[in-house]
mmCIF file of C-alpha atoms in Angstrom:
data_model
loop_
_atom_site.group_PDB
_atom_site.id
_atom_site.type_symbol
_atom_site.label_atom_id
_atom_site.label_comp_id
_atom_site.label_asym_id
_atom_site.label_seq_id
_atom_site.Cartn_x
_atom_site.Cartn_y
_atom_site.Cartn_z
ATOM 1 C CA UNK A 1 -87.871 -10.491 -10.001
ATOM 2 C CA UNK A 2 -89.165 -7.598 -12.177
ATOM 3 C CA UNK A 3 -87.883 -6.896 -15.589
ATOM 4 C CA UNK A 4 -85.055 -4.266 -14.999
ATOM 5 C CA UNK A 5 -85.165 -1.093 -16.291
ATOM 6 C CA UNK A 6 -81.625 0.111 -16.320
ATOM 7 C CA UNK A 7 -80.945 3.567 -15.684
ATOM 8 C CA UNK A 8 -77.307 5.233 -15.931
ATOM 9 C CA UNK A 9 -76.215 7.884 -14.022
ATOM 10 C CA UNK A 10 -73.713 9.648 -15.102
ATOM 11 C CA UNK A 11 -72.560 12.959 -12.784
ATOM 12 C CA UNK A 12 -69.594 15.814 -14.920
ATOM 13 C CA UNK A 13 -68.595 18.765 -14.369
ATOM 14 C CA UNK A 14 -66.942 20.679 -16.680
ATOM 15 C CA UNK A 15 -66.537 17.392 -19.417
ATOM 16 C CA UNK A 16 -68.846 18.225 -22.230
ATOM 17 C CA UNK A 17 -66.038 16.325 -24.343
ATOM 18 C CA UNK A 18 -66.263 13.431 -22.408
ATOM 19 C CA UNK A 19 -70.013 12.972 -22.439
ATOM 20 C CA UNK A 20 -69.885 13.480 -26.178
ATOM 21 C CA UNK A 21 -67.426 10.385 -26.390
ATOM 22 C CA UNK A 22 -69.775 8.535 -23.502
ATOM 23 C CA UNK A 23 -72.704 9.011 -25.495
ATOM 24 C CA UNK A 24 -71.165 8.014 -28.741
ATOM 25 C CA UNK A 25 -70.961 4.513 -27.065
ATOM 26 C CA UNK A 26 -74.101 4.283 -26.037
ATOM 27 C CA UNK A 27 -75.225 4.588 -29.649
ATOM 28 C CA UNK A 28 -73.224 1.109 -30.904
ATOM 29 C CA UNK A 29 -74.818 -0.999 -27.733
ATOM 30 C CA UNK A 30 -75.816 -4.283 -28.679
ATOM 31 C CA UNK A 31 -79.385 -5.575 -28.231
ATOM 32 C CA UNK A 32 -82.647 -4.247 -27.459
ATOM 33 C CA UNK A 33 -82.885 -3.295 -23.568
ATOM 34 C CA UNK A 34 -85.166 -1.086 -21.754
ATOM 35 C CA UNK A 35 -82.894 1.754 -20.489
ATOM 36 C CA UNK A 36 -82.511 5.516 -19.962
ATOM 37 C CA UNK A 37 -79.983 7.688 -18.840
ATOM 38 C CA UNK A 38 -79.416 10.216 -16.956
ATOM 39 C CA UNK A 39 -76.781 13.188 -17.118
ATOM 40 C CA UNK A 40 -76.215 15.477 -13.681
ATOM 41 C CA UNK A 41 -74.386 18.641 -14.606
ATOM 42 C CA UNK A 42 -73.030 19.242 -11.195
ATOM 43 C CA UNK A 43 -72.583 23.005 -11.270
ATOM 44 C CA UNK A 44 -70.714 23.185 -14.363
ATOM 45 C CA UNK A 45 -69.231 26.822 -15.835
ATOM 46 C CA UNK A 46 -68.859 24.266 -19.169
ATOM 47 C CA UNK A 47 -72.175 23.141 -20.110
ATOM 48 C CA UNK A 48 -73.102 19.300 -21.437
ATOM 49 C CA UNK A 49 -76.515 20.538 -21.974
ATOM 50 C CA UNK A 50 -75.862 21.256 -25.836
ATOM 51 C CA UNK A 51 -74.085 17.709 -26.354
ATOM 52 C CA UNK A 52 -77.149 15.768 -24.409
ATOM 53 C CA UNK A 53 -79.521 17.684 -27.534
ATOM 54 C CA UNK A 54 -77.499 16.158 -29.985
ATOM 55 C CA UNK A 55 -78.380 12.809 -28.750
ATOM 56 C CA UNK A 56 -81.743 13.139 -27.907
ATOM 57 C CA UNK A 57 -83.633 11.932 -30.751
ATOM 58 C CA UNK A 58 -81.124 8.790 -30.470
ATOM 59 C CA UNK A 59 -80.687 7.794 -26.985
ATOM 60 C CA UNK A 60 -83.628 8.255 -24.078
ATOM 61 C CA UNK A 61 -81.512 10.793 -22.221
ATOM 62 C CA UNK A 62 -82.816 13.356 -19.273
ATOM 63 C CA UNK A 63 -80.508 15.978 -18.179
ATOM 64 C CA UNK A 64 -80.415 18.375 -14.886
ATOM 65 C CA UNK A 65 -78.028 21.135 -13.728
ATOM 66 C CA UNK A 66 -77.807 21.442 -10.071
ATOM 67 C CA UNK A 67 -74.840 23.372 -7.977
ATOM 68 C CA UNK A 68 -71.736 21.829 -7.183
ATOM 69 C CA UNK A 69 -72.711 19.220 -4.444
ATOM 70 C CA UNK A 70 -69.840 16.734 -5.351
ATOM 71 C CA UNK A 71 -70.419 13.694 -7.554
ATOM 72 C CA UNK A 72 -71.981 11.416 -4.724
ATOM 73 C CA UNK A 73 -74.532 13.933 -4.205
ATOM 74 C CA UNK A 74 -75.353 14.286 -7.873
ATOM 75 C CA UNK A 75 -75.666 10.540 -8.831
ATOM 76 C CA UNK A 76 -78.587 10.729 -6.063
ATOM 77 C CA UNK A 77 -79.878 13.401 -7.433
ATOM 78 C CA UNK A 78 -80.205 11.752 -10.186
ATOM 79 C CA UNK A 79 -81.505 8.113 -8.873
ATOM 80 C CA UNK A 80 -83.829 9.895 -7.412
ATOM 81 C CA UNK A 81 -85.442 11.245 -10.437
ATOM 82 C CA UNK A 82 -84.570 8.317 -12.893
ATOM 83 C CA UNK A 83 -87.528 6.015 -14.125
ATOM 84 C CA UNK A 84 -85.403 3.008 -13.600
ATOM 85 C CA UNK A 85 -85.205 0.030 -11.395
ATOM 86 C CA UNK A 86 -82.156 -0.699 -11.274
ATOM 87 C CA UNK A 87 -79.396 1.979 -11.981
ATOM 88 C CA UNK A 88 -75.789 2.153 -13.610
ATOM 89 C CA UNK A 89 -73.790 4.246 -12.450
ATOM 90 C CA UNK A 90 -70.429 6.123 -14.601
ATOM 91 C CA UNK A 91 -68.064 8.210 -14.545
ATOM 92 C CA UNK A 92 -68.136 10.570 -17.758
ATOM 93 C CA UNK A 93 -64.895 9.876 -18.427
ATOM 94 C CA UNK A 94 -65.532 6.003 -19.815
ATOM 95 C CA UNK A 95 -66.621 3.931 -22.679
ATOM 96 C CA UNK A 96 -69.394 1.232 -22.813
ATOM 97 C CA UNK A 97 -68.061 -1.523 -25.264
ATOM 98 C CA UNK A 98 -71.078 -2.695 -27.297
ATOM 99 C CA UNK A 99 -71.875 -5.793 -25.510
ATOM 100 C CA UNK A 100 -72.168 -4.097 -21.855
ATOM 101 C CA UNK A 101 -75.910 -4.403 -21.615
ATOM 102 C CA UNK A 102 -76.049 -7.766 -22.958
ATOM 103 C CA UNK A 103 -73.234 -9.053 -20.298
ATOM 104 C CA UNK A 104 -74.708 -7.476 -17.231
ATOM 105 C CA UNK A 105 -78.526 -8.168 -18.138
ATOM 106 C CA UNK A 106 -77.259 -11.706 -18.167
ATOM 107 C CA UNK A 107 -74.968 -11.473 -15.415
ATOM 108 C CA UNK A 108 -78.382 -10.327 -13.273
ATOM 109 C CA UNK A 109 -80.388 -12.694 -14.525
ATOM 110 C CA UNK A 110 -78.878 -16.003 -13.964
ATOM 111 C CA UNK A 111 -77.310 -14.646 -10.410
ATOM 112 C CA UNK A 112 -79.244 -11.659 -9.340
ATOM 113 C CA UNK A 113 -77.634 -8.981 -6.718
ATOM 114 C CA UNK A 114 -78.541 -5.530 -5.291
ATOM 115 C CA UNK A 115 -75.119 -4.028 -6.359
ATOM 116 C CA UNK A 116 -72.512 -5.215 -8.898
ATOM 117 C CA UNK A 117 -68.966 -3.530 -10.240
ATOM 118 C CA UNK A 118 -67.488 -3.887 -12.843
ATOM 119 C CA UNK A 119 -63.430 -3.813 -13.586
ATOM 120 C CA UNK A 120 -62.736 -1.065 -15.844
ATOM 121 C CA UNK A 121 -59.725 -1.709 -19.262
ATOM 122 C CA UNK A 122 -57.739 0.604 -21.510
ATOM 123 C CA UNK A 123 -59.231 1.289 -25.273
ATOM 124 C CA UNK A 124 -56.948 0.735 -28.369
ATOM 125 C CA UNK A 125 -57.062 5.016 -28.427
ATOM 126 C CA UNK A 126 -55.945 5.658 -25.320
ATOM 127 C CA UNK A 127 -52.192 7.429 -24.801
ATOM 128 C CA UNK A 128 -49.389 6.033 -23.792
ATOM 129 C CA UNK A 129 -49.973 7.635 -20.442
ATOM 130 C CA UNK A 130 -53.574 6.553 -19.866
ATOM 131 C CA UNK A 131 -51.871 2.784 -20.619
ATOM 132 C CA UNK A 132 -49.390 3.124 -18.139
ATOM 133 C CA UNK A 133 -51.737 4.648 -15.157
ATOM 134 C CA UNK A 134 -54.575 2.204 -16.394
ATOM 135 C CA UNK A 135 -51.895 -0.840 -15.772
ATOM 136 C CA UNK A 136 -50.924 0.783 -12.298
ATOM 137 C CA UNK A 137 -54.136 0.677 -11.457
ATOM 138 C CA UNK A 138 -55.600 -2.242 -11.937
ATOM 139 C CA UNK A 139 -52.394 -4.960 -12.024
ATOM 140 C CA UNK A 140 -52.556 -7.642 -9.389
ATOM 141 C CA UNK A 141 -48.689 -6.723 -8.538
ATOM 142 C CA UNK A 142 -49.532 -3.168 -7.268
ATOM 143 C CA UNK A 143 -52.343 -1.798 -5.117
ATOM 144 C CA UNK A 144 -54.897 -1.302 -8.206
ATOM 145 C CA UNK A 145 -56.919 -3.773 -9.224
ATOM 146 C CA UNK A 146 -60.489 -5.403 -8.793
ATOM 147 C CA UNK A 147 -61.453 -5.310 -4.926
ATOM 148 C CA UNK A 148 -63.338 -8.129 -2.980
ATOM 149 C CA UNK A 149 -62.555 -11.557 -5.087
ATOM 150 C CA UNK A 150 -64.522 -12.596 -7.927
ATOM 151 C CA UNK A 151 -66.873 -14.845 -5.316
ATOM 152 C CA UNK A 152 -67.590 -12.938 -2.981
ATOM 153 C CA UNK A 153 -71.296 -11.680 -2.650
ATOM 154 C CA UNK A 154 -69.238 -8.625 -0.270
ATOM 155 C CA UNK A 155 -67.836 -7.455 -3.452
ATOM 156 C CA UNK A 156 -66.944 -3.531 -3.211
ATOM 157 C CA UNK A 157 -67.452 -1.703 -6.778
ATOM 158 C CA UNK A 158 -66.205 1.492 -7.701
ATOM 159 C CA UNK A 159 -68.551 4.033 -8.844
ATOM 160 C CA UNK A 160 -66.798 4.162 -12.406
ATOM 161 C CA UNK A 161 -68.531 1.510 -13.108
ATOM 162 C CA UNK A 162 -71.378 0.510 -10.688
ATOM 163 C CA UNK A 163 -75.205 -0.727 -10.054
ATOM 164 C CA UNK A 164 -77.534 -0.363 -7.526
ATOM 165 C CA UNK A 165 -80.738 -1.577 -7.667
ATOM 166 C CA UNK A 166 -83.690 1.405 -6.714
ATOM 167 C CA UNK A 167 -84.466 -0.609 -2.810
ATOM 168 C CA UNK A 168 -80.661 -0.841 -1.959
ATOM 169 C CA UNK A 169 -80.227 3.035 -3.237
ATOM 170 C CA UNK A 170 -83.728 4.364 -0.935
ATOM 171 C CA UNK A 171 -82.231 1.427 1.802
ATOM 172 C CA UNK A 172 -78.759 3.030 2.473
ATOM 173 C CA UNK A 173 -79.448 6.780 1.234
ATOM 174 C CA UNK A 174 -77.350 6.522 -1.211
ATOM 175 C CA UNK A 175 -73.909 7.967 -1.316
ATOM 176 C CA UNK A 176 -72.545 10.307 1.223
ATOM 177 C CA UNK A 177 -70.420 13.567 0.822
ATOM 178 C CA UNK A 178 -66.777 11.658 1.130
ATOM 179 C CA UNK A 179 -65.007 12.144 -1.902
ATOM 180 C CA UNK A 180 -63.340 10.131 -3.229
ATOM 181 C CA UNK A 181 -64.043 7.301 -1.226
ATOM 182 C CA UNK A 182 -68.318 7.417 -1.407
ATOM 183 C CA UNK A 183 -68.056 3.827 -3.203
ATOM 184 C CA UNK A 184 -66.450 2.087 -0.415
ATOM 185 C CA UNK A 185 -68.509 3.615 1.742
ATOM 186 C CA UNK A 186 -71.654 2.841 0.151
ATOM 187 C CA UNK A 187 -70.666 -0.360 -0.221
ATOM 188 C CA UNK A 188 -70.095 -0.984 3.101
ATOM 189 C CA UNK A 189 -73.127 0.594 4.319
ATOM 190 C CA UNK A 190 -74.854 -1.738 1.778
ATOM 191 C CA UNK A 191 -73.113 -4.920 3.278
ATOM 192 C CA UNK A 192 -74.297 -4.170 6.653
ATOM 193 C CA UNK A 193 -77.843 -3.759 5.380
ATOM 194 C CA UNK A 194 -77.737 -7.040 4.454
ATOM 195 C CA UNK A 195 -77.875 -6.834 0.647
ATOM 196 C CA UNK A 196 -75.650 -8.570 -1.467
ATOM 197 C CA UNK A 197 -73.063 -7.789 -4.663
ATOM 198 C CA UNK A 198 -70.884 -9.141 -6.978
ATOM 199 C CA UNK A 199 -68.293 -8.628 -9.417
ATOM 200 C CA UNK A 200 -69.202 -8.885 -13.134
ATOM 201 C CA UNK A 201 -65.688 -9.495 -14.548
ATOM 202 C CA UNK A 202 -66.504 -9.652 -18.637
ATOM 203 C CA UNK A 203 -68.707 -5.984 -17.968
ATOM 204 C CA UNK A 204 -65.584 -3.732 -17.984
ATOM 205 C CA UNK A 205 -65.815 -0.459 -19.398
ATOM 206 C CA UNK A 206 -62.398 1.540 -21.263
ATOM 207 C CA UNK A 207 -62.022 4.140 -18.047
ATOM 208 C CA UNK A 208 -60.095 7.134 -19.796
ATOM 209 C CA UNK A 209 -58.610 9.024 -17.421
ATOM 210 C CA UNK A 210 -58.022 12.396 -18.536
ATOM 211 C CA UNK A 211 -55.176 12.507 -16.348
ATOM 212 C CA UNK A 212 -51.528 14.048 -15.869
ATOM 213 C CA UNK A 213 -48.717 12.842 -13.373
ATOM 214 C CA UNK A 214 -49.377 15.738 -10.751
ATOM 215 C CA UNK A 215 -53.355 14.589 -11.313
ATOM 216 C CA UNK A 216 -52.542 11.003 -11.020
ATOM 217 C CA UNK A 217 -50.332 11.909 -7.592
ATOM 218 C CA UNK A 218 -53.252 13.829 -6.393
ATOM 219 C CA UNK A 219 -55.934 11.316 -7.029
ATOM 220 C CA UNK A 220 -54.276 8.636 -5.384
ATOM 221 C CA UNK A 221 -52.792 11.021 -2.457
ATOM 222 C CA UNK A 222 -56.699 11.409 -1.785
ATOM 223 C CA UNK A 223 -57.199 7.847 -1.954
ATOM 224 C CA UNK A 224 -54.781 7.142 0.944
ATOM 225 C CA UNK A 225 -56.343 10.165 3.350
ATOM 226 C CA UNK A 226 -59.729 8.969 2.869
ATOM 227 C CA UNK A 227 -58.739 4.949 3.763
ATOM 228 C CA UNK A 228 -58.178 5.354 8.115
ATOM 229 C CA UNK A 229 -61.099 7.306 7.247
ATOM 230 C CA UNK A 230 -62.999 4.486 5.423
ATOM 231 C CA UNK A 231 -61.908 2.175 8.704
ATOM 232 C CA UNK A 232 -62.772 4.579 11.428
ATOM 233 C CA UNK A 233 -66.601 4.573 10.359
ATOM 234 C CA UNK A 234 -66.576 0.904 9.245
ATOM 235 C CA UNK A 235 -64.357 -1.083 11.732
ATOM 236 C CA UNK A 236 -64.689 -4.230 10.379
ATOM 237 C CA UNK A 237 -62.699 -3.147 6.910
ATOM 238 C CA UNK A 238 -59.753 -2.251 8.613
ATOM 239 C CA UNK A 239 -57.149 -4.590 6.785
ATOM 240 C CA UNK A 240 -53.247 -4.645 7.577
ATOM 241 C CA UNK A 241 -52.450 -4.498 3.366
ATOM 242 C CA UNK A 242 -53.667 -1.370 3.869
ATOM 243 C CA UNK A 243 -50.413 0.000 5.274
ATOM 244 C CA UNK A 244 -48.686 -1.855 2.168
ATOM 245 C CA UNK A 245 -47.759 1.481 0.189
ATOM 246 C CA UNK A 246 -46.047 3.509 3.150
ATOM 247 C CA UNK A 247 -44.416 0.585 4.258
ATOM 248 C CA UNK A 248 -43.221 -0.187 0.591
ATOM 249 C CA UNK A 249 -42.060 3.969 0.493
ATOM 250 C CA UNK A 250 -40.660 3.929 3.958
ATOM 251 C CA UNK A 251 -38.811 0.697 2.924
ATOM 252 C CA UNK A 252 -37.654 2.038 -0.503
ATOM 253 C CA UNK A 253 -36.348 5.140 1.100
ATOM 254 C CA UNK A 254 -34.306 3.279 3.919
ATOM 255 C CA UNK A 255 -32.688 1.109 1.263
ATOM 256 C CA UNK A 256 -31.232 4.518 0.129
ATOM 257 C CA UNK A 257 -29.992 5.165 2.891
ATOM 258 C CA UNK A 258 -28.533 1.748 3.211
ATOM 259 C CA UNK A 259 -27.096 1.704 -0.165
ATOM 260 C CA UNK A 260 -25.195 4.740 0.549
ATOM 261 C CA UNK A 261 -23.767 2.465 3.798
ATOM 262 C CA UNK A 262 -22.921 -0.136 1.186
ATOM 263 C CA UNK A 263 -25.711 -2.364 2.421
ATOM 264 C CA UNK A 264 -27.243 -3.316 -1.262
ATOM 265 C CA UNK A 265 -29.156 -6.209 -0.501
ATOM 266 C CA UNK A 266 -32.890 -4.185 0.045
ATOM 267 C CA UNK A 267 -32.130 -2.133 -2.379
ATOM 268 C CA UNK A 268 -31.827 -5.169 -4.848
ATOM 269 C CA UNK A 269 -34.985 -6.448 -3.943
ATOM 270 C CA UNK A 270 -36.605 -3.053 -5.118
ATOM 271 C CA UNK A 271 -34.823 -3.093 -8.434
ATOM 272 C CA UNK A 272 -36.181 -6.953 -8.960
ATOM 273 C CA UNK A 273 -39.512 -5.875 -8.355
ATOM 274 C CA UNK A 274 -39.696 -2.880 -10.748
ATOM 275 C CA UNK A 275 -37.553 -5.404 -13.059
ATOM 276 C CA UNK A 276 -40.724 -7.323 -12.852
ATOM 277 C CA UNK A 277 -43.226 -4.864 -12.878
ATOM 278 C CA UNK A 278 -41.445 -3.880 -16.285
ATOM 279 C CA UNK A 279 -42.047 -7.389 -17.858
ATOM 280 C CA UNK A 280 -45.234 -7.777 -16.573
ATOM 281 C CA UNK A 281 -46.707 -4.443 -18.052
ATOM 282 C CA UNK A 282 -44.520 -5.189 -20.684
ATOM 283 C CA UNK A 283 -46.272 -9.040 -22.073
ATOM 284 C CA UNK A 284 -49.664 -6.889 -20.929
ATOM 285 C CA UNK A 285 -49.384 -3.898 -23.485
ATOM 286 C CA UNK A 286 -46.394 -5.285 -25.691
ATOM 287 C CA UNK A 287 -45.330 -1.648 -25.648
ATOM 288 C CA UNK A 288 -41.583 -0.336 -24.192
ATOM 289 C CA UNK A 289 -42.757 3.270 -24.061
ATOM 290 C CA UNK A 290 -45.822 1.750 -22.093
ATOM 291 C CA UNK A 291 -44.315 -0.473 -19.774
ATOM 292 C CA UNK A 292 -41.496 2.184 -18.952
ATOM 293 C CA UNK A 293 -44.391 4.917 -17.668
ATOM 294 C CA UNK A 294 -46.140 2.172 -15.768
ATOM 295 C CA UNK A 295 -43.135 1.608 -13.480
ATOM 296 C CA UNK A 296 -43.291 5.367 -13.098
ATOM 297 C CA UNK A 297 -46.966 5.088 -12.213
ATOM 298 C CA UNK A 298 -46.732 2.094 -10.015
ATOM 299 C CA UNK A 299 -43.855 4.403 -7.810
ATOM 300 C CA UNK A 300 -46.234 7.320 -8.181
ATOM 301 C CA UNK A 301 -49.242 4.780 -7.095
ATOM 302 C CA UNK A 302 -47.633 3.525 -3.654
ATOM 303 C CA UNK A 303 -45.823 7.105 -2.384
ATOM 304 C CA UNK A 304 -48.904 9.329 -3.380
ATOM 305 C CA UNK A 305 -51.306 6.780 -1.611
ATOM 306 C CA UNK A 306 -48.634 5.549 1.161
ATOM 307 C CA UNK A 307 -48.085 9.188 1.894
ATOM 308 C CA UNK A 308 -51.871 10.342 2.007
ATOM 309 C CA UNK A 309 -52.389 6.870 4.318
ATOM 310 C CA UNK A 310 -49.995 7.874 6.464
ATOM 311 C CA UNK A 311 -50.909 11.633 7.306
ATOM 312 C CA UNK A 312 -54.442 10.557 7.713
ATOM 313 C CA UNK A 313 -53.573 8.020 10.018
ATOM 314 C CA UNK A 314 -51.367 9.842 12.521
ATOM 315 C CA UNK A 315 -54.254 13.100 12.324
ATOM 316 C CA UNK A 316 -56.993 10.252 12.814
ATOM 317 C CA UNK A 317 -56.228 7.584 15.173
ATOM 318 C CA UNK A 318 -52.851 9.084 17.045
ATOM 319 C CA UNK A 319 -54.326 12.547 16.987
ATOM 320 C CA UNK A 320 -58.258 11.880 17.071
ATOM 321 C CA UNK A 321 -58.766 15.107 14.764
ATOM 322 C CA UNK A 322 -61.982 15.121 13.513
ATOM 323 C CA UNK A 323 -61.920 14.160 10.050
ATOM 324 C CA UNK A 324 -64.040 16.522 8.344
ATOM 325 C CA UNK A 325 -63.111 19.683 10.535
ATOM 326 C CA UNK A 326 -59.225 17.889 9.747
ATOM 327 C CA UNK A 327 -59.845 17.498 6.284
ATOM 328 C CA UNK A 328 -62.665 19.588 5.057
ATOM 329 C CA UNK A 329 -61.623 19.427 1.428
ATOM 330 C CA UNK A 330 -61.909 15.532 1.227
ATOM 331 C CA UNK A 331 -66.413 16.348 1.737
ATOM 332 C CA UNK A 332 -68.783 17.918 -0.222
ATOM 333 C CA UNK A 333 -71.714 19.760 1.120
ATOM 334 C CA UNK A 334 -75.188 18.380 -0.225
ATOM 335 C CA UNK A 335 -77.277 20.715 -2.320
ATOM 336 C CA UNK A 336 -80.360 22.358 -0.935
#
């Protein structure tokens, strides 16, 4: 294997705040790695371009402005033009702790792969609000949460927090115009193409999440349209948990209904489970405020994604609509 040369990409639009805090980071990493990074202003009216300046006499940073293509397009634009071997990919909206490098350069080393994720983690600075949707999201009692198993060389990442080495991006192409949902993809594509990936548990980054509850609703809302999506190209991911959230929001709202009829008993079963989501977010964050939003967020989580799973489903597989001409907001056109 060649020494790796580790290249970020990191795609914003309209974050100059963001990269500031990103690039901040970079400048506390531990140990002395061969890396560069690069930033892909994807069309923004708010330029980064003054931030990267401040940091280029620290960090060995390249920076292009393209038009709006969507973030898949942009991080290959930018792995395209990268010196590296091996890329990282980012969202701008994270923080590398300062042993990242050394944990993944390890990681690679003693068990090479094509493509690795990583899980992402709240910072101490975060709000009370980033806690609670940060808990929602990646909690083993909700949908959120590290995808694949932590031995499985079929791992999926998320492009948060991501690498792909330079054969598996020219390989598969790269990402396509899906969004969100261009990781899974990828990943998939990858998997068929034979090349392998794993999950780096200890390289987590603090994902921000500049996010409010109508954002949160709409993020995950998206996340549910573009699954029967996901499972219409790629077959063979089609998994039954899938349906988990609109069965769980169907099922909430028929206990209701129920209750109303002075059958209690499903509706019980509802309040234990938010009873224990509670406690659980509770001994995570040791915070009342905290564990009080992530029950919110965990109800947000499975009727913004059950809902969005469930329209796409019935326009998809009971209606055969074409899913771009259906949804035409859910893809990106590539840049010329």
């Amino acid at each position: 294997m060649k020494p790796l040369h580790f290249s970020f990409i990191i795609p914003v639009y309209n974050r100059p705040e963001e990269v500031h805090e990103l690039l901040e980071s970079f400048t506390k990493l531990e140990g002395d790695f061969d890396y560069s990074i690069c930033i892909v202003e994807d069309g923004s009216s708010i330029s980064s371009k003054g931030i990267v300046e401040q940091y280029a006499s620290q960090l060995n940073i390249s920076y292009y402005f393209k038009e709006n293509s969507g973030p898949g397009d942009s991080r290959n634009y930018g792995m395209a033009r990268a010196p590296g071997n091996y890329f990282i990919i980012l969202d701008s909206d994270v923080l590398l702790p300062k042993n990242y490098l050394q944990v993944v350069s390890k990681s690679l080393s003693d068990n090479y792969t094509d493509c690795f994720g990583g899980p992402d983690a709240a910072h101490v600075s975060f709000s009370n609000l980033q806690k609670a949707i940060n808990f929602a999201m990646t909690s083993f009692i909700t949908t959120g949460g590290i995808r694949g198993g932590k031995d499985s060389d079929k791992f999926q990442p998320r492009s948060f927090n991501m690498g792909l080495s330079k054969s598996a991006f020219k390989a598969s192409g790269g990402f396509g115009t899906i969004h969100p949902g261009e990781d899974p993809d990828l990943s998939l594509r990858l998997i068929k193409l034979g090349f392998k990936s794993q999950l780096i548990k200890d390289a987590y980054v603090y994902h921000k999440r500049r996010i409010s509850w109508t954002k949160f609703y709409q993020q995950v809302y998206k996340f549910g349209m573009v699954r029967p999506i996901l499972n219409t190209w790629h077959p063979n991911s089609e998994r039954i948990i899938f349906w988990l959230p609109t069965l769980f929001s169907i099922g909430f709202a028929l206990s209701i209904i129920l209750f109303l009829f002075q059958v209690k008993w499903l509706l019980y079963i509802y309040i234990i489970y938010f009873l224990v989501a509670f406690v659980t977010a509770l001994v995570s964050t040791k915070n009342v405020i905290i564990a009080f939003l992530a029950v919110i967020a965990i109800g947000v989580q499975f009727f913004g994604y059950g809902y969005g799973f469930l329209k796409s489903t019935l326009a998809i597989k009971l209606l055969k609509s074409d899913p771009e001409k259906r949804f035409p907001k859910l893809f990106f056109k590539n840049a010329q």
